[in-house]
mmCIF file of C-alpha atoms in Angstrom:
data_model
loop_
_atom_site.group_PDB
_atom_site.id
_atom_site.type_symbol
_atom_site.label_atom_id
_atom_site.label_comp_id
_atom_site.label_asym_id
_atom_site.label_seq_id
_atom_site.Cartn_x
_atom_site.Cartn_y
_atom_site.Cartn_z
ATOM 1 C CA VAL A 1 56.584 183.219 81.295
ATOM 2 C CA LEU A 2 53.273 183.619 83.103
ATOM 3 C CA GLY A 3 54.905 183.313 86.529
ATOM 4 C CA GLY A 4 57.529 185.911 85.678
ATOM 5 C CA TYR A 5 54.952 188.343 84.351
ATOM 6 C CA ILE A 6 52.721 187.982 87.403
ATOM 7 C CA ALA A 7 55.694 188.424 89.734
ATOM 8 C CA ASP A 8 56.952 191.527 87.931
ATOM 9 C CA GLU A 9 53.645 193.269 87.369
ATOM 10 C CA HIS A 10 51.259 192.220 90.132
ATOM 11 C CA TRP A 11 52.169 190.166 93.188
ATOM 12 C CA GLY A 12 55.919 190.257 93.587
ATOM 13 C CA ARG A 13 58.273 187.309 93.586
ATOM 14 C CA TYR A 14 57.529 185.850 97.022
ATOM 15 C CA MET A 15 53.742 185.977 96.775
ATOM 16 C CA THR A 16 53.864 184.486 93.285
ATOM 17 C CA ILE A 17 55.957 181.580 94.529
ATOM 18 C CA VAL A 18 53.538 180.943 97.419
ATOM 19 C CA VAL A 19 50.479 180.993 95.146
ATOM 20 C CA PHE A 20 52.039 178.724 92.536
ATOM 21 C CA ILE A 21 53.253 176.312 95.231
ATOM 22 C CA CYS A 22 49.636 176.014 96.381
ATOM 23 C CA ILE A 23 48.517 175.328 92.800
ATOM 24 C CA TYR A 24 51.276 172.737 92.460
ATOM 25 C CA LEU A 25 50.242 171.031 95.703
ATOM 26 C CA ILE A 26 46.599 170.912 94.583
ATOM 27 C CA GLY A 27 47.747 169.073 91.473
ATOM 28 C CA LEU A 28 49.759 166.607 93.553
ATOM 29 C CA VAL A 29 46.748 165.978 95.805
ATOM 30 C CA PHE A 30 44.565 165.349 92.743
ATOM 31 C CA CYS A 31 47.115 162.875 91.379
ATOM 32 C CA THR A 32 47.407 161.116 94.734
ATOM 33 C CA ILE A 33 43.658 160.821 95.261
ATOM 34 C CA SER A 34 43.066 159.582 91.734
ATOM 35 C CA VAL A 35 45.313 156.513 92.088
ATOM 36 C CA TYR A 36 43.600 155.039 95.139
ATOM 37 C CA PRO A 37 41.941 151.752 94.183
ATOM 38 C CA SER A 38 38.524 152.933 95.351
ATOM 39 C CA THR A 39 38.555 156.001 93.084
ATOM 40 C CA GLU A 40 40.854 155.282 90.102
ATOM 41 C CA ASN A 41 39.767 158.403 88.262
ATOM 42 C CA GLN A 42 41.807 158.984 85.123
ATOM 43 C CA ALA A 43 40.317 162.437 84.445
ATOM 44 C CA LEU A 44 41.256 163.619 87.933
ATOM 45 C CA PHE A 45 44.805 162.353 87.468
ATOM 46 C CA LEU A 46 45.239 164.005 84.083
ATOM 47 C CA SER A 47 43.755 167.317 85.186
ATOM 48 C CA GLY A 48 45.922 167.325 88.298
ATOM 49 C CA LEU A 49 49.046 166.491 86.336
ATOM 50 C CA LEU A 50 48.571 168.411 83.114
ATOM 51 C CA ILE A 51 46.858 171.505 84.486
ATOM 52 C CA PHE A 52 47.762 172.104 88.113
ATOM 53 C CA VAL A 53 51.235 170.563 88.369
ATOM 54 C CA SER A 54 52.441 172.054 85.087
ATOM 55 C CA LEU A 55 51.000 175.494 85.877
ATOM 56 C CA GLY A 56 52.492 175.418 89.365
ATOM 57 C CA ALA A 57 55.899 174.269 88.182
ATOM 58 C CA GLY A 58 55.988 176.972 85.526
ATOM 59 C CA GLY A 59 55.234 179.690 88.047
ATOM 60 C CA ILE A 60 57.715 178.413 90.590
ATOM 61 C CA LYS A 61 60.607 177.760 88.220
ATOM 62 C CA ALA A 62 60.500 181.246 86.707
ATOM 63 C CA ASN A 63 60.913 182.895 90.103
ATOM 64 C CA VAL A 64 63.036 180.540 92.186
ATOM 65 C CA VAL A 65 66.000 180.761 89.829
ATOM 66 C CA THR A 66 66.174 184.540 90.253
ATOM 67 C CA LEU A 67 66.018 184.232 94.034
ATOM 68 C CA GLY A 68 69.179 182.157 93.920
ATOM 69 C CA ALA A 69 70.894 184.504 91.489
ATOM 70 C CA ASP A 70 70.185 187.486 93.747
ATOM 71 C CA GLN A 71 72.394 185.965 96.447
ATOM 72 C CA PHE A 72 75.597 186.678 94.507
ATOM 73 C CA ASP A 73 77.465 189.988 94.230
ATOM 74 C CA GLU A 74 78.018 190.957 90.588
ATOM 75 C CA ASN A 75 81.168 192.954 91.385
ATOM 76 C CA ASP A 76 83.028 190.073 93.044
ATOM 77 C CA PRO A 77 84.902 187.820 90.535
ATOM 78 C CA GLU A 78 84.698 184.790 92.820
ATOM 79 C CA SER A 79 80.985 185.349 93.261
ATOM 80 C CA HIS A 80 80.599 185.372 89.475
ATOM 81 C CA LYS A 81 82.220 181.929 89.318
ATOM 82 C CA GLU A 82 79.925 180.633 92.065
ATOM 83 C CA ARG A 83 76.863 182.073 90.305
ATOM 84 C CA THR A 84 77.802 180.230 87.119
ATOM 85 C CA SER A 85 78.121 177.051 89.143
ATOM 86 C CA TYR A 86 74.743 177.727 90.776
ATOM 87 C CA PHE A 87 72.988 177.974 87.413
ATOM 88 C CA ASN A 88 74.618 174.748 86.237
ATOM 89 C CA TYR A 89 73.453 172.874 89.324
ATOM 90 C CA PHE A 90 70.014 174.457 89.231
ATOM 91 C CA TYR A 91 69.238 173.420 85.669
ATOM 92 C CA TRP A 92 70.865 169.983 85.834
ATOM 93 C CA ALA A 93 69.285 168.965 89.143
#
């Protein structure tokens, strides 16, 4: 919900996706660094996973699905069938 609101009211869809991808990647870096034997920092892993990765995924998921849906013409019956298939693959994959 937060990603959709930010995209609609402030930054736009593309900028929101870029920002939330960066947040997501920061979380992945935190998780990766925290599992090295020399560091083994549980707090870093949990903050990376539960804060950054979840926040990033929420912002990305809310906007990427609409980018895919915008590729289909609503007036074309065959396109409607393909759009339904797209949503099925998107949510199951």
